[in-house]
Amino acid sequence: MIILDEGPTFEMSASLNRLSQSSLDVRSTELVTVAALTALRYPREQLQVHIESALTAGCSPEEIIEVIVQMALYAGVPAVRNALQAGAEAFHRAQLEQGA
């Protein structure tokens, strides 16, 4: 449990998936996660997992791409290129699953 000085109390699950009293919806949380993983230059596989989660949560590929591209100023072009490649693979896999 995290208590912020006189502020709200948050309980975190063991898996640290979401704050129990989060005011962000799942779509927003996944977009923020994709942005953070892009900026931190996480491996492509981890980005793909969260890009797929964002798609499942209802984000469009265009929204995801926009979030990734916005990270260019903060993370640099190589990080964005890595994330866009992860996105392309995740989008392709999602398209295959929809067609099956």
Short mmCIF file of N, CA and C in Angstrom, two decimals:
data_model
loop_
_atom_site.label_atom_id
_atom_site.label_comp_id
_atom_site.label_asym_id
_atom_site.label_seq_id
_atom_site.Cartn_x
_atom_site.Cartn_y
_atom_site.Cartn_z
N MET A 1 0.85 -1.17 0.00
CA MET A 1 0.00 0.00 0.00
C MET A 1 0.89 1.23 0.00
N ILE A 2 0.54 2.20 -0.82
CA ILE A 2 1.29 3.44 -0.90
C ILE A 2 0.41 4.55 -0.36
N ILE A 3 0.92 5.31 0.60
CA ILE A 3 0.16 6.43 1.15
C ILE A 3 0.93 7.70 0.85
N LEU A 4 0.29 8.63 0.17
CA LEU A 4 0.90 9.91 -0.15
C LEU A 4 0.40 10.93 0.86
N ASP A 5 1.30 11.73 1.42
CA ASP A 5 0.98 12.73 2.45
C ASP A 5 -0.45 13.25 2.37
N GLU A 6 -1.29 12.74 3.23
CA GLU A 6 -2.67 13.20 3.34
C GLU A 6 -3.46 13.01 2.05
N GLY A 7 -2.88 12.35 1.08
CA GLY A 7 -3.54 12.18 -0.20
C GLY A 7 -4.20 10.83 -0.31
N PRO A 8 -4.50 10.44 -1.52
CA PRO A 8 -5.18 9.16 -1.74
C PRO A 8 -4.30 7.97 -1.37
N THR A 9 -4.94 6.89 -1.03
CA THR A 9 -4.24 5.65 -0.72
C THR A 9 -4.45 4.70 -1.90
N PHE A 10 -3.37 4.08 -2.33
CA PHE A 10 -3.44 3.16 -3.44
C PHE A 10 -3.00 1.79 -2.99
N GLU A 11 -3.72 0.77 -3.39
CA GLU A 11 -3.30 -0.60 -3.12
C GLU A 11 -2.84 -1.20 -4.43
N MET A 12 -1.66 -1.79 -4.40
CA MET A 12 -1.11 -2.37 -5.61
C MET A 12 -1.20 -3.88 -5.52
N SER A 13 -1.61 -4.52 -6.61
CA SER A 13 -1.69 -5.97 -6.62
C SER A 13 -0.28 -6.54 -6.68
N ALA A 14 -0.17 -7.82 -6.38
CA ALA A 14 1.14 -8.47 -6.39
C ALA A 14 1.76 -8.40 -7.77
N SER A 15 0.94 -8.40 -8.81
CA SER A 15 1.48 -8.36 -10.17
C SER A 15 1.78 -6.94 -10.63
N LEU A 16 1.40 -5.95 -9.84
CA LEU A 16 1.62 -4.54 -10.16
C LEU A 16 0.96 -4.12 -11.47
N ASN A 17 -0.13 -4.79 -11.84
CA ASN A 17 -0.80 -4.48 -13.10
C ASN A 17 -1.43 -3.09 -13.10
N ARG A 18 -2.23 -2.77 -12.10
CA ARG A 18 -2.91 -1.49 -12.08
C ARG A 18 -3.15 -1.03 -10.66
N LEU A 19 -3.21 0.25 -10.49
CA LEU A 19 -3.60 0.79 -9.19
C LEU A 19 -5.10 0.58 -9.03
N SER A 20 -5.52 0.16 -7.85
CA SER A 20 -6.92 -0.19 -7.65
C SER A 20 -7.85 1.02 -7.78
N GLN A 21 -7.35 2.21 -7.53
CA GLN A 21 -8.20 3.39 -7.61
C GLN A 21 -7.76 4.31 -8.75
N SER A 22 -7.21 3.75 -9.78
CA SER A 22 -6.71 4.54 -10.90
C SER A 22 -7.83 5.29 -11.59
N SER A 23 -7.59 6.54 -11.92
CA SER A 23 -8.58 7.30 -12.67
C SER A 23 -8.36 7.15 -14.18
N LEU A 24 -7.30 6.43 -14.56
CA LEU A 24 -7.07 6.15 -15.98
C LEU A 24 -7.78 4.87 -16.38
N ASP A 25 -8.36 4.87 -17.57
CA ASP A 25 -8.95 3.63 -18.06
C ASP A 25 -7.85 2.74 -18.64
N VAL A 26 -8.20 1.53 -19.00
CA VAL A 26 -7.21 0.56 -19.48
C VAL A 26 -6.55 1.06 -20.77
N ARG A 27 -7.32 1.68 -21.66
CA ARG A 27 -6.75 2.21 -22.91
C ARG A 27 -5.64 3.21 -22.61
N SER A 28 -5.93 4.16 -21.73
CA SER A 28 -4.94 5.18 -21.39
C SER A 28 -3.72 4.58 -20.71
N THR A 29 -3.97 3.63 -19.82
CA THR A 29 -2.86 2.98 -19.13
C THR A 29 -1.95 2.27 -20.12
N GLU A 30 -2.51 1.57 -21.09
CA GLU A 30 -1.69 0.87 -22.07
C GLU A 30 -0.93 1.85 -22.96
N LEU A 31 -1.56 2.96 -23.35
CA LEU A 31 -0.85 3.96 -24.16
C LEU A 31 0.31 4.57 -23.39
N VAL A 32 0.10 4.86 -22.12
CA VAL A 32 1.18 5.39 -21.28
C VAL A 32 2.31 4.37 -21.16
N THR A 33 1.94 3.11 -21.01
CA THR A 33 2.94 2.06 -20.89
C THR A 33 3.75 1.93 -22.17
N VAL A 34 3.09 1.98 -23.32
CA VAL A 34 3.80 1.91 -24.60
C VAL A 34 4.76 3.10 -24.73
N ALA A 35 4.31 4.28 -24.34
CA ALA A 35 5.18 5.46 -24.40
C ALA A 35 6.40 5.29 -23.50
N ALA A 36 6.17 4.82 -22.28
CA ALA A 36 7.28 4.65 -21.34
C ALA A 36 8.26 3.59 -21.81
N LEU A 37 7.75 2.46 -22.29
CA LEU A 37 8.64 1.40 -22.77
C LEU A 37 9.43 1.85 -23.99
N THR A 38 8.80 2.68 -24.83
CA THR A 38 9.51 3.24 -25.98
C THR A 38 10.64 4.14 -25.50
N ALA A 39 10.33 5.06 -24.61
CA ALA A 39 11.32 6.01 -24.12
C ALA A 39 12.46 5.33 -23.38
N LEU A 40 12.14 4.25 -22.67
CA LEU A 40 13.16 3.53 -21.91
C LEU A 40 13.91 2.51 -22.76
N ARG A 41 13.54 2.42 -24.03
CA ARG A 41 14.18 1.51 -24.98
C ARG A 41 14.12 0.06 -24.55
N TYR A 42 12.94 -0.33 -24.12
CA TYR A 42 12.74 -1.72 -23.71
C TYR A 42 12.84 -2.64 -24.92
N PRO A 43 13.14 -3.92 -24.68
CA PRO A 43 13.22 -4.86 -25.80
C PRO A 43 11.91 -4.94 -26.57
N ARG A 44 12.03 -5.23 -27.84
CA ARG A 44 10.90 -5.28 -28.75
C ARG A 44 9.80 -6.23 -28.26
N GLU A 45 10.20 -7.36 -27.68
CA GLU A 45 9.20 -8.34 -27.23
C GLU A 45 8.29 -7.76 -26.17
N GLN A 46 8.85 -7.00 -25.24
CA GLN A 46 8.01 -6.42 -24.18
C GLN A 46 7.11 -5.33 -24.75
N LEU A 47 7.61 -4.55 -25.68
CA LEU A 47 6.77 -3.56 -26.35
C LEU A 47 5.62 -4.23 -27.08
N GLN A 48 5.89 -5.34 -27.76
CA GLN A 48 4.84 -6.04 -28.49
C GLN A 48 3.72 -6.48 -27.57
N VAL A 49 4.07 -6.98 -26.40
CA VAL A 49 3.05 -7.42 -25.44
C VAL A 49 2.12 -6.27 -25.10
N HIS A 50 2.68 -5.09 -24.83
CA HIS A 50 1.83 -3.96 -24.43
C HIS A 50 1.13 -3.32 -25.62
N ILE A 51 1.73 -3.39 -26.79
CA ILE A 51 1.03 -2.90 -27.99
C ILE A 51 -0.17 -3.79 -28.26
N GLU A 52 0.00 -5.09 -28.13
CA GLU A 52 -1.13 -6.02 -28.29
C GLU A 52 -2.19 -5.78 -27.23
N SER A 53 -1.76 -5.50 -26.00
CA SER A 53 -2.72 -5.19 -24.93
C SER A 53 -3.48 -3.91 -25.24
N ALA A 54 -2.78 -2.92 -25.80
CA ALA A 54 -3.44 -1.66 -26.17
C ALA A 54 -4.48 -1.91 -27.26
N LEU A 55 -4.15 -2.75 -28.23
CA LEU A 55 -5.12 -3.09 -29.27
C LEU A 55 -6.34 -3.78 -28.67
N THR A 56 -6.10 -4.72 -27.77
CA THR A 56 -7.18 -5.44 -27.11
C THR A 56 -8.05 -4.50 -26.29
N ALA A 57 -7.43 -3.46 -25.72
CA ALA A 57 -8.17 -2.50 -24.91
C ALA A 57 -8.97 -1.51 -25.75
N GLY A 58 -8.79 -1.58 -27.08
CA GLY A 58 -9.59 -0.72 -27.95
C GLY A 58 -8.83 0.42 -28.59
N CYS A 59 -7.52 0.49 -28.41
CA CYS A 59 -6.73 1.53 -29.08
C CYS A 59 -6.58 1.18 -30.55
N SER A 60 -6.57 2.18 -31.39
CA SER A 60 -6.36 1.94 -32.82
C SER A 60 -4.86 1.92 -33.10
N PRO A 61 -4.46 1.25 -34.18
CA PRO A 61 -3.04 1.29 -34.56
C PRO A 61 -2.55 2.73 -34.75
N GLU A 62 -3.40 3.59 -35.28
CA GLU A 62 -3.02 5.00 -35.49
C GLU A 62 -2.70 5.69 -34.16
N GLU A 63 -3.51 5.44 -33.13
CA GLU A 63 -3.25 6.03 -31.82
C GLU A 63 -1.93 5.54 -31.25
N ILE A 64 -1.69 4.25 -31.38
CA ILE A 64 -0.46 3.66 -30.85
C ILE A 64 0.76 4.23 -31.57
N ILE A 65 0.67 4.32 -32.90
CA ILE A 65 1.77 4.89 -33.68
C ILE A 65 2.03 6.33 -33.28
N GLU A 66 0.97 7.10 -33.09
CA GLU A 66 1.12 8.50 -32.69
C GLU A 66 1.83 8.63 -31.34
N VAL A 67 1.47 7.78 -30.39
CA VAL A 67 2.13 7.80 -29.08
C VAL A 67 3.62 7.47 -29.23
N ILE A 68 3.92 6.48 -30.04
CA ILE A 68 5.32 6.09 -30.25
C ILE A 68 6.09 7.22 -30.91
N VAL A 69 5.53 7.82 -31.96
CA VAL A 69 6.22 8.89 -32.69
C VAL A 69 6.45 10.10 -31.77
N GLN A 70 5.51 10.37 -30.86
CA GLN A 70 5.68 11.48 -29.92
C GLN A 70 6.91 11.30 -29.04
N MET A 71 7.36 10.09 -28.87
CA MET A 71 8.53 9.81 -28.02
C MET A 71 9.86 10.14 -28.70
N ALA A 72 9.83 10.48 -29.99
CA ALA A 72 11.07 10.76 -30.72
C ALA A 72 11.86 11.90 -30.08
N LEU A 73 11.17 12.93 -29.64
CA LEU A 73 11.87 14.07 -29.02
C LEU A 73 12.50 13.70 -27.69
N TYR A 74 11.93 12.72 -27.00
CA TYR A 74 12.40 12.37 -25.66
C TYR A 74 13.34 11.17 -25.67
N ALA A 75 13.10 10.23 -26.58
CA ALA A 75 13.84 8.97 -26.57
C ALA A 75 14.82 8.84 -27.74
N GLY A 76 14.61 9.61 -28.78
CA GLY A 76 15.45 9.52 -29.96
C GLY A 76 14.87 8.62 -31.02
N VAL A 77 15.36 8.81 -32.22
CA VAL A 77 14.85 8.08 -33.37
C VAL A 77 15.10 6.57 -33.27
N PRO A 78 16.29 6.11 -32.82
CA PRO A 78 16.48 4.65 -32.73
C PRO A 78 15.46 3.96 -31.83
N ALA A 79 15.11 4.58 -30.71
CA ALA A 79 14.11 4.00 -29.82
C ALA A 79 12.75 3.94 -30.49
N VAL A 80 12.42 4.98 -31.21
CA VAL A 80 11.14 5.03 -31.91
C VAL A 80 11.11 4.00 -33.04
N ARG A 81 12.20 3.86 -33.75
CA ARG A 81 12.26 2.86 -34.81
C ARG A 81 12.04 1.46 -34.24
N ASN A 82 12.69 1.16 -33.12
CA ASN A 82 12.50 -0.14 -32.46
C ASN A 82 11.03 -0.36 -32.09
N ALA A 83 10.42 0.66 -31.52
CA ALA A 83 9.01 0.54 -31.11
C ALA A 83 8.08 0.42 -32.31
N LEU A 84 8.37 1.14 -33.39
CA LEU A 84 7.54 1.02 -34.59
C LEU A 84 7.65 -0.37 -35.21
N GLN A 85 8.84 -0.94 -35.16
CA GLN A 85 9.01 -2.31 -35.66
C GLN A 85 8.22 -3.29 -34.78
N ALA A 86 8.26 -3.07 -33.48
CA ALA A 86 7.47 -3.91 -32.57
C ALA A 86 5.98 -3.76 -32.88
N GLY A 87 5.56 -2.52 -33.14
CA GLY A 87 4.17 -2.26 -33.48
C GLY A 87 3.76 -2.94 -34.76
N ALA A 88 4.62 -2.86 -35.78
CA ALA A 88 4.30 -3.50 -37.06
C ALA A 88 4.09 -5.00 -36.88
N GLU A 89 4.95 -5.61 -36.09
CA GLU A 89 4.81 -7.05 -35.84
C GLU A 89 3.54 -7.36 -35.05
N ALA A 90 3.25 -6.53 -34.05
CA ALA A 90 2.04 -6.74 -33.24
C ALA A 90 0.79 -6.52 -34.08
N PHE A 91 0.79 -5.49 -34.94
CA PHE A 91 -0.37 -5.22 -35.79
C PHE A 91 -0.58 -6.38 -36.76
N HIS A 92 0.49 -6.88 -37.32
CA HIS A 92 0.40 -8.01 -38.26
C HIS A 92 -0.18 -9.24 -37.56
N ARG A 93 0.32 -9.53 -36.36
CA ARG A 93 -0.16 -10.69 -35.61
C ARG A 93 -1.64 -10.52 -35.27
N ALA A 94 -2.05 -9.33 -34.87
CA ALA A 94 -3.46 -9.07 -34.53
C ALA A 94 -4.35 -9.24 -35.76
N GLN A 95 -3.85 -8.81 -36.92
CA GLN A 95 -4.61 -8.95 -38.16
C GLN A 95 -4.78 -10.43 -38.51
N LEU A 96 -3.74 -11.22 -38.32
CA LEU A 96 -3.82 -12.65 -38.57
C LEU A 96 -4.85 -13.31 -37.65
N GLU A 97 -4.86 -12.89 -36.38
CA GLU A 97 -5.80 -13.47 -35.43
C GLU A 97 -7.24 -13.10 -35.76
N GLN A 98 -7.45 -11.89 -36.25
CA GLN A 98 -8.80 -11.48 -36.62
C GLN A 98 -9.31 -12.24 -37.84
N GLY A 99 -8.40 -12.57 -38.74
CA GLY A 99 -8.77 -13.28 -39.95
C GLY A 99 -9.00 -14.77 -39.70
N ALA A 100 -8.47 -15.28 -38.57
CA ALA A 100 -8.59 -16.73 -38.28
C ALA A 100 -9.93 -17.08 -37.73
#
